[in-house]
Amino acid sequence: MPFSESFDVLIVGAGHAGCEAAAASARMGLRTALFTLNMDLIAQMSCNPAIGGVAKGHLVREVDALGGIMGEVADACGIQFRLLNTSRGPAVWSPRAQCDKALYRVEMRKKLESIPNLFIKQAEVVDLLIDHEGIGSRAEGLESEGLLDPKPYTLNPRITGVLLRDGRRISAHAVIVTTGTFLNGLIHCGEQQYTAGRSGEPASVLLGENLKKLGLRECRLKTGTPPRLDGRTIDWSKFEEQPGDSDPTPFSFRSLQTLTDNGQRTTDNAPTWTPPLPQISCNIAMTTPETLRLIRENVHRSPMYTGQIEGVGPRYCPSIEDKVVRFPDKTSHQFFLEPEGLSTHEVYINGMSTSLPMEVQTQIVHSIPGLENAEMLRPGYAIEYDAIDPTELDRTLRVKKFTGLYLAGQINGTSGYEEAACQGLMAGINAALFARATKEVSSRPDPERAQRAEGEVERPLYFAGANSATNFVASTFTLDRTEAYTGILIDDLISKGTDEPYRMFTSRAEFRLHLRIDNADQRLTPHGRALGLIDDHAFAAFEAKQSRLTALQALLESTRLTDADVLTLKCHLDRSAEREVERPAVYEDVNPASLSSIPHPLSCAVRGDLFAQLLKRPSITIEQLLPALLPRLEANEIFSPWTSVLAFSKPYALTPIPSFIRNELKTVETQIKFAGYLAQQQKSMARLRADEARAIPAAFDYAACSGLSREMVEKLTRVRPSTLGQASRIAGVTPAAVSLIQCFLEIHKRKAHQIQRAESRVA
C-alpha cells in the first residue's frame, strides 16, 4: 500500500487528550503527527475557561507529575488561582485556575511546537487503514497455565495508518483517536439543530461513520454549554465578588523552578512563583423566582424534554432547566460570572448550561439582578456525539479487538478537560511504547529477506505474544487504583463502562488520603523519569524536595523539646494572642475569638515531648512549631530553600509563610498526623494489589465455569477483565463469582503443572 508520509504514532484530534498524547509520544523519541481540523483551535477550551477543581485538580497534578504539559500551560495562562476544600482534610484539597481562554490555546500550541519529533498537521482524517490478515503467534504464559490450546492463533487486525479526506494515506505503527465531541456531533438550541463538532466548527461525520464499521459497541452522549455575556453590559456592583488566593498554589511542580539566562531550569536558591498574568475576581449570583418561572413555562421547548435529544447527559453537571425540573423544592440556584480572558469582555455563566431557545435564554439572563441589560454574545447549546463503550479497551486504552489502536478523551465517555488530558497522556505513553517495540522488531535481520522475489514489497512486522525470535511483547505502562486518580478513572471505564459522561470525584477513590495533590510527584515522577518525560533539572528539583521532606520528618520524629523550645512556643503563642496574625488560606474558616476560652494545646507542651507527638494533636499545625524548629532548620543546608525565605519580623512572630513552603510542610504534617490511617490504607492497598496480581488469561472460557449465572458470563465475556481485581469491580459480578473464577484458575494451573511434570519424566 503506497503511503504519502510515514510516522511512528498518529493522533487524530488536537483537544486536551490529543495534545497530551502527542507531547508524550514525541518526547519519548517517536516521530509523531498530530492531525487537527484547525491549527488555530488547538486545545480549545470549548466550555468553561478553567482548569482543575475538586478531584479534577488531582488529575492535573498527576499529569504534571508524570511529565505532561497541562499544568504548565494552565500556570502560564491563569488569571485566578484558588485552592478548594481547604476547610476540610488534605485528601480533598484541589487546585483550580481560571484561565485566559485565547491565551491557553496559544501557549499550548507554542509548547507543542517546541517539542522535537512532533509535527502538527491540518487535515481531516476520514478513515483508519487496517490490515485484516494478522500474523500467527503464540500467547504468552497461557500454555504454561494450561488455559489455552497450544497452537498458533490469529492476531487481531492491525492498524497501519489513516486516510485523509484529500486521499493521502499516512502510515503509522500506532494511532490514537481523540475526537472529543466531533464524531457525528449534533448541536441543539431550542427547536433548532445542526451538525457540528462545536459551535461554528464542522463535525467528523465521515470518520464517525467509518468507525462504526469496526464493530465496536457505541453509545450516544450529550453535554452542554451556557450562554456568554458582554461584561461591559453587566452591573457588577450587584454581585458578590469572589477573589482568588493571595498566595496561589500552581498546578505544575516545575513552575516553582526558576530559569537561567539560557532558558535552563535551575534549583539554585529558593524556588518562588508568582502568576505571570494579572489576577481577576469572579462573581457569585443567584437565580430569582422570575428565572424559575421562565424556565418552568418553557421547559417543554427544551430538546431534552421534547425527545429531540437521544443522548444521555452528565448527571453531575445538569443544565439549568434540568436542575429546576429535578429539584422543584429549591427556590434558587447559584451560578458564577467568570471572565474568559484579560483581552476580552466575554463572560462565561458557570452553572447556567442550557439548550432552551435563544429568546428564552435572553429572558432568563435578564431576570437576574445586575444582568437586566446584559448583551448575550453566544447562546448556550447542547451537543450530542458518538462515543465508544470503554469496556472495549484494555488498561493501556488500546482497543482490544485491534492491534495499534488507542482511544482517549470524550470518545471514551468522559467529560472534562482534565479527564481527557490524563487519558491522552496514558494513551500517548503506551502507543509510543508499542511503536518503539514494533520498530525494534522490524529492524531485526530477516533470514528470508534474501529469498524474496525481486520487487516484492517487504511487510513490516507487527507481533504480539511471547518474546521469541519472531515476536515480542511490547512493554506497557499502567496505573492501578492504589497509585493515582488516573488509574481509578481508567479502571472505572474499562471495568464498568459508562452510560453517561464520566466525571471524576474524590469519592471514587478508596485511598484518597494516600492520593493527595501534594504527593502526586512522589507517587508518579519516578515513572515519568523512567519513561523519559522528566528532564534532568526537573528530576533534580524533585529529588531535592523529597530529601527535604524526609529530613524534616526524621527531625520531627527524633527531636525532643528543650526548655528553650517550650519557652519559645509559649512566647509565640502569647504574642499571637495579643495581636491578629494573618493566617494562611487553609485556615480562613477558623475564628480566633471563638477559641479564646479554650486552652491552646501548645500551652501544654512540656520538656521531653517529641515534636512529632505534638504534631499528632488535631489542633496543632506544623506552622505553629516553626519558631522552635527554625534554628534546627537553619543548621542544615538541606533546608536552605525554606530558611532563605522564612523571616521573623519580631521575636516569636512569624510572618506569613509562602505557599510553596507551606505546601511542603503540610506533606510532612499529613504523613505524621494521619500515620495510623495511612498504615491501614497501606494494608488495604496490599490486598488490592494481590488481587490485581492474579491475572486472568484473555482466552479464559467463563462459560466453562459451572456456577456462574448467564448474566455474569455475558458481562465477563464482554469486558474480559485482565485480573481478578478488575473482575470484582464489574457491575453485577459478586464476590462469590470472583472466588469461583479464582478456583478454576487454580485448578487449570495445577493441571498444567501436572502435565509439565509428566512430560519432563517422559523426556
PDB file of N, CA and C in Angstrom, residues 68-144:
ATOM      1  N   GLY A  68       3.440  15.488  31.923  1.00  0.00           N
ATOM      2  CA  GLY A  68       2.507  16.111  30.996  1.00  0.00           C
ATOM      3  C   GLY A  68       2.632  17.623  31.002  1.00  0.00           C
ATOM      4  N   ILE A  69       1.853  18.284  30.154  1.00  0.00           N
ATOM      5  CA  ILE A  69       2.049  19.718  29.929  1.00  0.00           C
ATOM      6  C   ILE A  69       0.868  20.582  30.341  1.00  0.00           C
ATOM      7  N   MET A  70      -0.273  20.007  30.684  1.00  0.00           N
ATOM      8  CA  MET A  70      -1.450  20.809  31.018  1.00  0.00           C
ATOM      9  C   MET A  70      -1.184  21.740  32.189  1.00  0.00           C
ATOM     10  N   GLY A  71      -0.530  21.256  33.238  1.00  0.00           N
ATOM     11  CA  GLY A  71      -0.288  22.067  34.415  1.00  0.00           C
ATOM     12  C   GLY A  71       0.566  23.281  34.124  1.00  0.00           C
ATOM     13  N   GLU A  72       1.617  23.114  33.340  1.00  0.00           N
ATOM     14  CA  GLU A  72       2.497  24.232  32.998  1.00  0.00           C
ATOM     15  C   GLU A  72       1.761  25.281  32.177  1.00  0.00           C
ATOM     16  N   VAL A  73       0.938  24.832  31.227  1.00  0.00           N
ATOM     17  CA  VAL A  73       0.194  25.778  30.395  1.00  0.00           C
ATOM     18  C   VAL A  73      -0.840  26.519  31.230  1.00  0.00           C
ATOM     19  N   ALA A  74      -1.519  25.813  32.124  1.00  0.00           N
ATOM     20  CA  ALA A  74      -2.511  26.462  32.991  1.00  0.00           C
ATOM     21  C   ALA A  74      -1.852  27.506  33.889  1.00  0.00           C
ATOM     22  N   ASP A  75      -0.672  27.202  34.415  1.00  0.00           N
ATOM     23  CA  ASP A  75       0.032  28.170  35.255  1.00  0.00           C
ATOM     24  C   ASP A  75       0.416  29.414  34.461  1.00  0.00           C
ATOM     25  N   ALA A  76       0.754  29.239  33.183  1.00  0.00           N
ATOM     26  CA  ALA A  76       1.153  30.368  32.352  1.00  0.00           C
ATOM     27  C   ALA A  76      -0.029  31.240  31.952  1.00  0.00           C
ATOM     28  N   CYS A  77      -1.248  30.664  31.980  1.00  0.00           N
ATOM     29  CA  CYS A  77      -2.425  31.383  31.485  1.00  0.00           C
ATOM     30  C   CYS A  77      -3.442  31.696  32.574  1.00  0.00           C
ATOM     31  N   GLY A  78      -3.159  31.336  33.803  1.00  0.00           N
ATOM     32  CA  GLY A  78      -4.129  31.512  34.876  1.00  0.00           C
ATOM     33  C   GLY A  78      -4.343  32.969  35.255  1.00  0.00           C
ATOM     34  N   ILE A  79      -5.603  33.360  35.384  1.00  0.00           N
ATOM     35  CA  ILE A  79      -5.929  34.727  35.805  1.00  0.00           C
ATOM     36  C   ILE A  79      -6.650  34.732  37.157  1.00  0.00           C
ATOM     37  N   GLN A  80      -6.874  33.549  37.712  1.00  0.00           N
ATOM     38  CA  GLN A  80      -7.333  33.424  39.097  1.00  0.00           C
ATOM     39  C   GLN A  80      -7.036  32.012  39.582  1.00  0.00           C
ATOM     40  N   PHE A  81      -6.331  31.907  40.709  1.00  0.00           N
ATOM     41  CA  PHE A  81      -5.971  30.615  41.278  1.00  0.00           C
ATOM     42  C   PHE A  81      -6.627  30.476  42.647  1.00  0.00           C
ATOM     43  N   ARG A  82      -7.237  29.314  42.882  1.00  0.00           N
ATOM     44  CA  ARG A  82      -7.854  29.038  44.177  1.00  0.00           C
ATOM     45  C   ARG A  82      -7.579  27.594  44.578  1.00  0.00           C
ATOM     46  N   LEU A  83      -7.310  27.406  45.868  1.00  0.00           N
ATOM     47  CA  LEU A  83      -7.186  26.062  46.423  1.00  0.00           C
ATOM     48  C   LEU A  83      -8.506  25.743  47.110  1.00  0.00           C
ATOM     49  N   LEU A  84      -9.239  24.767  46.572  1.00  0.00           N
ATOM     50  CA  LEU A  84     -10.587  24.458  47.034  1.00  0.00           C
ATOM     51  C   LEU A  84     -10.573  23.454  48.188  1.00  0.00           C
ATOM     52  N   ASN A  85     -11.660  23.454  48.936  1.00  0.00           N
ATOM     53  CA  ASN A  85     -11.892  22.486  50.017  1.00  0.00           C
ATOM     54  C   ASN A  85     -10.883  22.601  51.155  1.00  0.00           C
ATOM     55  N   THR A  86     -10.301  23.785  51.361  1.00  0.00           N
ATOM     56  CA  THR A  86      -9.269  23.908  52.384  1.00  0.00           C
ATOM     57  C   THR A  86      -9.822  23.853  53.808  1.00  0.00           C
ATOM     58  N   SER A  87     -11.135  23.975  53.967  1.00  0.00           N
ATOM     59  CA  SER A  87     -11.721  23.835  55.299  1.00  0.00           C
ATOM     60  C   SER A  87     -11.885  22.374  55.682  1.00  0.00           C
ATOM     61  N   ARG A  88     -11.563  21.481  54.765  1.00  0.00           N
ATOM     62  CA  ARG A  88     -11.662  20.045  55.028  1.00  0.00           C
ATOM     63  C   ARG A  88     -10.262  19.443  55.093  1.00  0.00           C
ATOM     64  N   GLY A  89     -10.197  18.136  55.109  1.00  0.00           N
ATOM     65  CA  GLY A  89      -8.908  17.460  55.232  1.00  0.00           C
ATOM     66  C   GLY A  89      -8.071  17.567  53.979  1.00  0.00           C
ATOM     67  N   PRO A  90      -6.755  17.321  54.090  1.00  0.00           N
ATOM     68  CA  PRO A  90      -5.847  17.475  52.948  1.00  0.00           C
ATOM     69  C   PRO A  90      -6.116  16.514  51.801  1.00  0.00           C
ATOM     70  N   ALA A  91      -6.863  15.439  52.053  1.00  0.00           N
ATOM     71  CA  ALA A  91      -7.139  14.476  50.987  1.00  0.00           C
ATOM     72  C   ALA A  91      -7.968  15.080  49.868  1.00  0.00           C
ATOM     73  N   VAL A  92      -8.788  16.102  50.194  1.00  0.00           N
ATOM     74  CA  VAL A  92      -9.700  16.647  49.182  1.00  0.00           C
ATOM     75  C   VAL A  92      -9.332  18.069  48.763  1.00  0.00           C
ATOM     76  N   TRP A  93      -8.185  18.590  49.198  1.00  0.00           N
ATOM     77  CA  TRP A  93      -7.751  19.888  48.683  1.00  0.00           C
ATOM     78  C   TRP A  93      -7.526  19.772  47.189  1.00  0.00           C
ATOM     79  N   SER A  94      -8.025  20.725  46.436  1.00  0.00           N
ATOM     80  CA  SER A  94      -7.917  20.664  44.969  1.00  0.00           C
ATOM     81  C   SER A  94      -7.637  22.051  44.398  1.00  0.00           C
ATOM     82  N   PRO A  95      -6.614  22.183  43.554  1.00  0.00           N
ATOM     83  CA  PRO A  95      -6.347  23.476  42.914  1.00  0.00           C
ATOM     84  C   PRO A  95      -7.267  23.715  41.721  1.00  0.00           C
ATOM     85  N   ARG A  96      -7.573  24.968  41.469  1.00  0.00           N
ATOM     86  CA  ARG A  96      -8.381  25.366  40.319  1.00  0.00           C
ATOM     87  C   ARG A  96      -7.861  26.697  39.803  1.00  0.00           C
ATOM     88  N   ALA A  97      -7.848  26.855  38.496  1.00  0.00           N
ATOM     89  CA  ALA A  97      -7.382  28.101  37.887  1.00  0.00           C
ATOM     90  C   ALA A  97      -8.341  28.540  36.797  1.00  0.00           C
ATOM     91  N   GLN A  98      -8.788  29.787  36.905  1.00  0.00           N
ATOM     92  CA  GLN A  98      -9.495  30.427  35.802  1.00  0.00           C
ATOM     93  C   GLN A  98      -8.431  30.862  34.797  1.00  0.00           C
ATOM     94  N   CYS A  99      -8.599  30.521  33.535  1.00  0.00           N
ATOM     95  CA  CYS A  99      -7.561  30.773  32.539  1.00  0.00           C
ATOM     96  C   CYS A  99      -8.017  31.790  31.490  1.00  0.00           C
ATOM     97  N   ASP A 100      -7.048  32.415  30.874  1.00  0.00           N
ATOM     98  CA  ASP A 100      -7.317  33.243  29.708  1.00  0.00           C
ATOM     99  C   ASP A 100      -7.531  32.291  28.531  1.00  0.00           C
ATOM    100  N   LYS A 101      -8.773  32.201  28.095  1.00  0.00           N
ATOM    101  CA  LYS A 101      -9.165  31.179  27.114  1.00  0.00           C
ATOM    102  C   LYS A 101      -8.366  31.257  25.820  1.00  0.00           C
ATOM    103  N   ALA A 102      -8.223  32.453  25.265  1.00  0.00           N
ATOM    104  CA  ALA A 102      -7.498  32.599  23.997  1.00  0.00           C
ATOM    105  C   ALA A 102      -6.016  32.316  24.181  1.00  0.00           C
ATOM    106  N   LEU A 103      -5.462  32.779  25.299  1.00  0.00           N
ATOM    107  CA  LEU A 103      -4.032  32.583  25.534  1.00  0.00           C
ATOM    108  C   LEU A 103      -3.705  31.125  25.790  1.00  0.00           C
ATOM    109  N   TYR A 104      -4.643  30.373  26.363  1.00  0.00           N
ATOM    110  CA  TYR A 104      -4.384  28.961  26.672  1.00  0.00           C
ATOM    111  C   TYR A 104      -4.040  28.178  25.408  1.00  0.00           C
ATOM    112  N   ARG A 105      -4.833  28.342  24.366  1.00  0.00           N
ATOM    113  CA  ARG A 105      -4.541  27.590  23.148  1.00  0.00           C
ATOM    114  C   ARG A 105      -3.271  28.097  22.466  1.00  0.00           C
ATOM    115  N   VAL A 106      -2.975  29.387  22.612  1.00  0.00           N
ATOM    116  CA  VAL A 106      -1.722  29.914  22.043  1.00  0.00           C
ATOM    117  C   VAL A 106      -0.523  29.307  22.767  1.00  0.00           C
ATOM    118  N   GLU A 107      -0.593  29.264  24.094  1.00  0.00           N
ATOM    119  CA  GLU A 107       0.506  28.704  24.876  1.00  0.00           C
ATOM    120  C   GLU A 107       0.649  27.207  24.635  1.00  0.00           C
ATOM    121  N   MET A 108      -0.469  26.501  24.486  1.00  0.00           N
ATOM    122  CA  MET A 108      -0.401  25.067  24.230  1.00  0.00           C
ATOM    123  C   MET A 108       0.242  24.792  22.874  1.00  0.00           C
ATOM    124  N   ARG A 109      -0.141  25.553  21.871  1.00  0.00           N
ATOM    125  CA  ARG A 109       0.465  25.357  20.555  1.00  0.00           C
ATOM    126  C   ARG A 109       1.956  25.673  20.599  1.00  0.00           C
ATOM    127  N   LYS A 110       2.316  26.748  21.305  1.00  0.00           N
ATOM    128  CA  LYS A 110       3.725  27.102  21.434  1.00  0.00           C
ATOM    129  C   LYS A 110       4.503  25.962  22.099  1.00  0.00           C
ATOM    130  N   LYS A 111       3.888  25.370  23.127  1.00  0.00           N
ATOM    131  CA  LYS A 111       4.528  24.262  23.836  1.00  0.00           C
ATOM    132  C   LYS A 111       4.725  23.066  22.912  1.00  0.00           C
ATOM    133  N   LEU A 112       3.699  22.731  22.151  1.00  0.00           N
ATOM    134  CA  LEU A 112       3.790  21.582  21.248  1.00  0.00           C
ATOM    135  C   LEU A 112       4.817  21.816  20.149  1.00  0.00           C
ATOM    136  N   GLU A 113       4.838  23.014  19.606  1.00  0.00           N
ATOM    137  CA  GLU A 113       5.761  23.303  18.500  1.00  0.00           C
ATOM    138  C   GLU A 113       7.208  23.357  18.951  1.00  0.00           C
ATOM    139  N   SER A 114       7.445  23.408  20.250  1.00  0.00           N
ATOM    140  CA  SER A 114       8.820  23.410  20.752  1.00  0.00           C
ATOM    141  C   SER A 114       9.364  22.003  20.965  1.00  0.00           C
ATOM    142  N   ILE A 115       8.524  20.981  20.775  1.00  0.00           N
ATOM    143  CA  ILE A 115       8.929  19.596  21.037  1.00  0.00           C
ATOM    144  C   ILE A 115       9.476  18.965  19.758  1.00  0.00           C
ATOM    145  N   PRO A 116      10.712  18.494  19.758  1.00  0.00           N
ATOM    146  CA  PRO A 116      11.237  17.786  18.582  1.00  0.00           C
ATOM    147  C   PRO A 116      10.422  16.523  18.297  1.00  0.00           C
ATOM    148  N   ASN A 117      10.445  16.089  17.057  1.00  0.00           N
ATOM    149  CA  ASN A 117       9.757  14.867  16.594  1.00  0.00           C
ATOM    150  C   ASN A 117       8.248  15.024  16.479  1.00  0.00           C
ATOM    151  N   LEU A 118       7.696  16.204  16.835  1.00  0.00           N
ATOM    152  CA  LEU A 118       6.247  16.391  16.780  1.00  0.00           C
ATOM    153  C   LEU A 118       5.883  17.301  15.612  1.00  0.00           C
ATOM    154  N   PHE A 119       4.972  16.820  14.771  1.00  0.00           N
ATOM    155  CA  PHE A 119       4.559  17.557  13.580  1.00  0.00           C
ATOM    156  C   PHE A 119       3.038  17.739  13.629  1.00  0.00           C
ATOM    157  N   ILE A 120       2.603  18.998  13.610  1.00  0.00           N
ATOM    158  CA  ILE A 120       1.171  19.312  13.655  1.00  0.00           C
ATOM    159  C   ILE A 120       0.666  19.493  12.232  1.00  0.00           C
ATOM    160  N   LYS A 121      -0.390  18.781  11.887  1.00  0.00           N
ATOM    161  CA  LYS A 121      -0.929  18.794  10.526  1.00  0.00           C
ATOM    162  C   LYS A 121      -2.398  19.223  10.557  1.00  0.00           C
ATOM    163  N   GLN A 122      -2.758  20.102   9.632  1.00  0.00           N
ATOM    164  CA  GLN A 122      -4.165  20.488   9.498  1.00  0.00           C
ATOM    165  C   GLN A 122      -4.768  19.687   8.355  1.00  0.00           C
ATOM    166  N   ALA A 123      -5.599  18.722   8.703  1.00  0.00           N
ATOM    167  CA  ALA A 123      -6.236  17.856   7.708  1.00  0.00           C
ATOM    168  C   ALA A 123      -7.347  17.081   8.398  1.00  0.00           C
ATOM    169  N   GLU A 124      -8.283  16.591   7.605  1.00  0.00           N
ATOM    170  CA  GLU A 124      -9.381  15.800   8.156  1.00  0.00           C
ATOM    171  C   GLU A 124      -9.119  14.322   7.941  1.00  0.00           C
ATOM    172  N   VAL A 125      -9.077  13.571   9.020  1.00  0.00           N
ATOM    173  CA  VAL A 125      -8.950  12.115   8.958  1.00  0.00           C
ATOM    174  C   VAL A 125     -10.342  11.527   8.782  1.00  0.00           C
ATOM    175  N   VAL A 126     -10.524  10.692   7.765  1.00  0.00           N
ATOM    176  CA  VAL A 126     -11.850  10.147   7.476  1.00  0.00           C
ATOM    177  C   VAL A 126     -11.948   8.646   7.694  1.00  0.00           C
ATOM    178  N   ASP A 127     -10.801   7.971   7.827  1.00  0.00           N
ATOM    179  CA  ASP A 127     -10.873   6.517   7.992  1.00  0.00           C
ATOM    180  C   ASP A 127      -9.547   6.002   8.534  1.00  0.00           C
ATOM    181  N   LEU A 128      -9.605   4.785   9.092  1.00  0.00           N
ATOM    182  CA  LEU A 128      -8.408   4.095   9.544  1.00  0.00           C
ATOM    183  C   LEU A 128      -8.023   3.042   8.522  1.00  0.00           C
ATOM    184  N   LEU A 129      -6.742   2.848   8.320  1.00  0.00           N
ATOM    185  CA  LEU A 129      -6.240   1.818   7.418  1.00  0.00           C
ATOM    186  C   LEU A 129      -5.939   0.576   8.239  1.00  0.00           C
ATOM    187  N   ILE A 130      -6.503  -0.549   7.827  1.00  0.00           N
ATOM    188  CA  ILE A 130      -6.459  -1.764   8.638  1.00  0.00           C
ATOM    189  C   ILE A 130      -5.942  -2.931   7.816  1.00  0.00           C
ATOM    190  N   ASP A 131      -5.030  -3.697   8.401  1.00  0.00           N
ATOM    191  CA  ASP A 131      -4.589  -4.966   7.838  1.00  0.00           C
ATOM    192  C   ASP A 131      -5.350  -6.064   8.558  1.00  0.00           C
ATOM    193  N   HIS A 132      -6.247  -6.728   7.832  1.00  0.00           N
ATOM    194  CA  HIS A 132      -7.117  -7.721   8.460  1.00  0.00           C
ATOM    195  C   HIS A 132      -6.506  -9.117   8.498  1.00  0.00           C
ATOM    196  N   GLU A 133      -5.325  -9.310   7.906  1.00  0.00           N
ATOM    197  CA  GLU A 133      -4.782 -10.662   7.806  1.00  0.00           C
ATOM    198  C   GLU A 133      -4.253 -11.176   9.135  1.00  0.00           C
ATOM    199  N   GLY A 134      -3.561 -10.317   9.872  1.00  0.00           N
ATOM    200  CA  GLY A 134      -2.980 -10.762  11.129  1.00  0.00           C
ATOM    201  C   GLY A 134      -1.796 -11.676  10.901  1.00  0.00           C
ATOM    202  N   ILE A 135      -1.065 -11.945  11.965  1.00  0.00           N
ATOM    203  CA  ILE A 135       0.127 -12.771  11.885  1.00  0.00           C
ATOM    204  C   ILE A 135       0.064 -13.804  12.988  1.00  0.00           C
ATOM    205  N   GLY A 136       0.363 -15.058  12.676  1.00  0.00           N
ATOM    206  CA  GLY A 136       0.306 -16.109  13.682  1.00  0.00           C
ATOM    207  C   GLY A 136       1.322 -15.903  14.781  1.00  0.00           C
ATOM    208  N   SER A 137       0.950 -16.233  15.975  1.00  0.00           N
ATOM    209  CA  SER A 137       1.858 -16.119  17.119  1.00  0.00           C
ATOM    210  C   SER A 137       1.362 -17.068  18.194  1.00  0.00           C
ATOM    211  N   ARG A 138       1.995 -17.018  19.322  1.00  0.00           N
ATOM    212  CA  ARG A 138       1.564 -17.855  20.433  1.00  0.00           C
ATOM    213  C   ARG A 138       1.350 -16.972  21.642  1.00  0.00           C
ATOM    214  N   ALA A 139       0.398 -17.327  22.477  1.00  0.00           N
ATOM    215  CA  ALA A 139       0.044 -16.475  23.613  1.00  0.00           C
ATOM    216  C   ALA A 139       1.021 -16.686  24.756  1.00  0.00           C
ATOM    217  N   GLU A 140       1.495 -15.590  25.298  1.00  0.00           N
ATOM    218  CA  GLU A 140       2.474 -15.650  26.384  1.00  0.00           C
ATOM    219  C   GLU A 140       1.828 -16.149  27.662  1.00  0.00           C
ATOM    220  N   GLY A 141       2.431 -17.178  28.253  1.00  0.00           N
ATOM    221  CA  GLY A 141       2.009 -17.612  29.574  1.00  0.00           C
ATOM    222  C   GLY A 141       0.774 -18.491  29.610  1.00  0.00           C
ATOM    223  N   LEU A 142      -0.022 -18.508  28.541  1.00  0.00           N
ATOM    224  CA  LEU A 142      -1.286 -19.245  28.602  1.00  0.00           C
ATOM    225  C   LEU A 142      -1.066 -20.748  28.508  1.00  0.00           C
ATOM    226  N   GLU A 143      -0.071 -21.165  27.692  1.00  0.00           N
ATOM    227  CA  GLU A 143       0.184 -22.596  27.552  1.00  0.00           C
ATOM    228  C   GLU A 143       0.661 -23.184  28.872  1.00  0.00           C
ATOM    229  N   SER A 144       1.573 -22.445  29.558  1.00  0.00           N
ATOM    230  CA  SER A 144       2.132 -22.961  30.797  1.00  0.00           C
ATOM    231  C   SER A 144       1.063 -23.149  31.862  1.00  0.00           C
TER     232      SER A 144
END
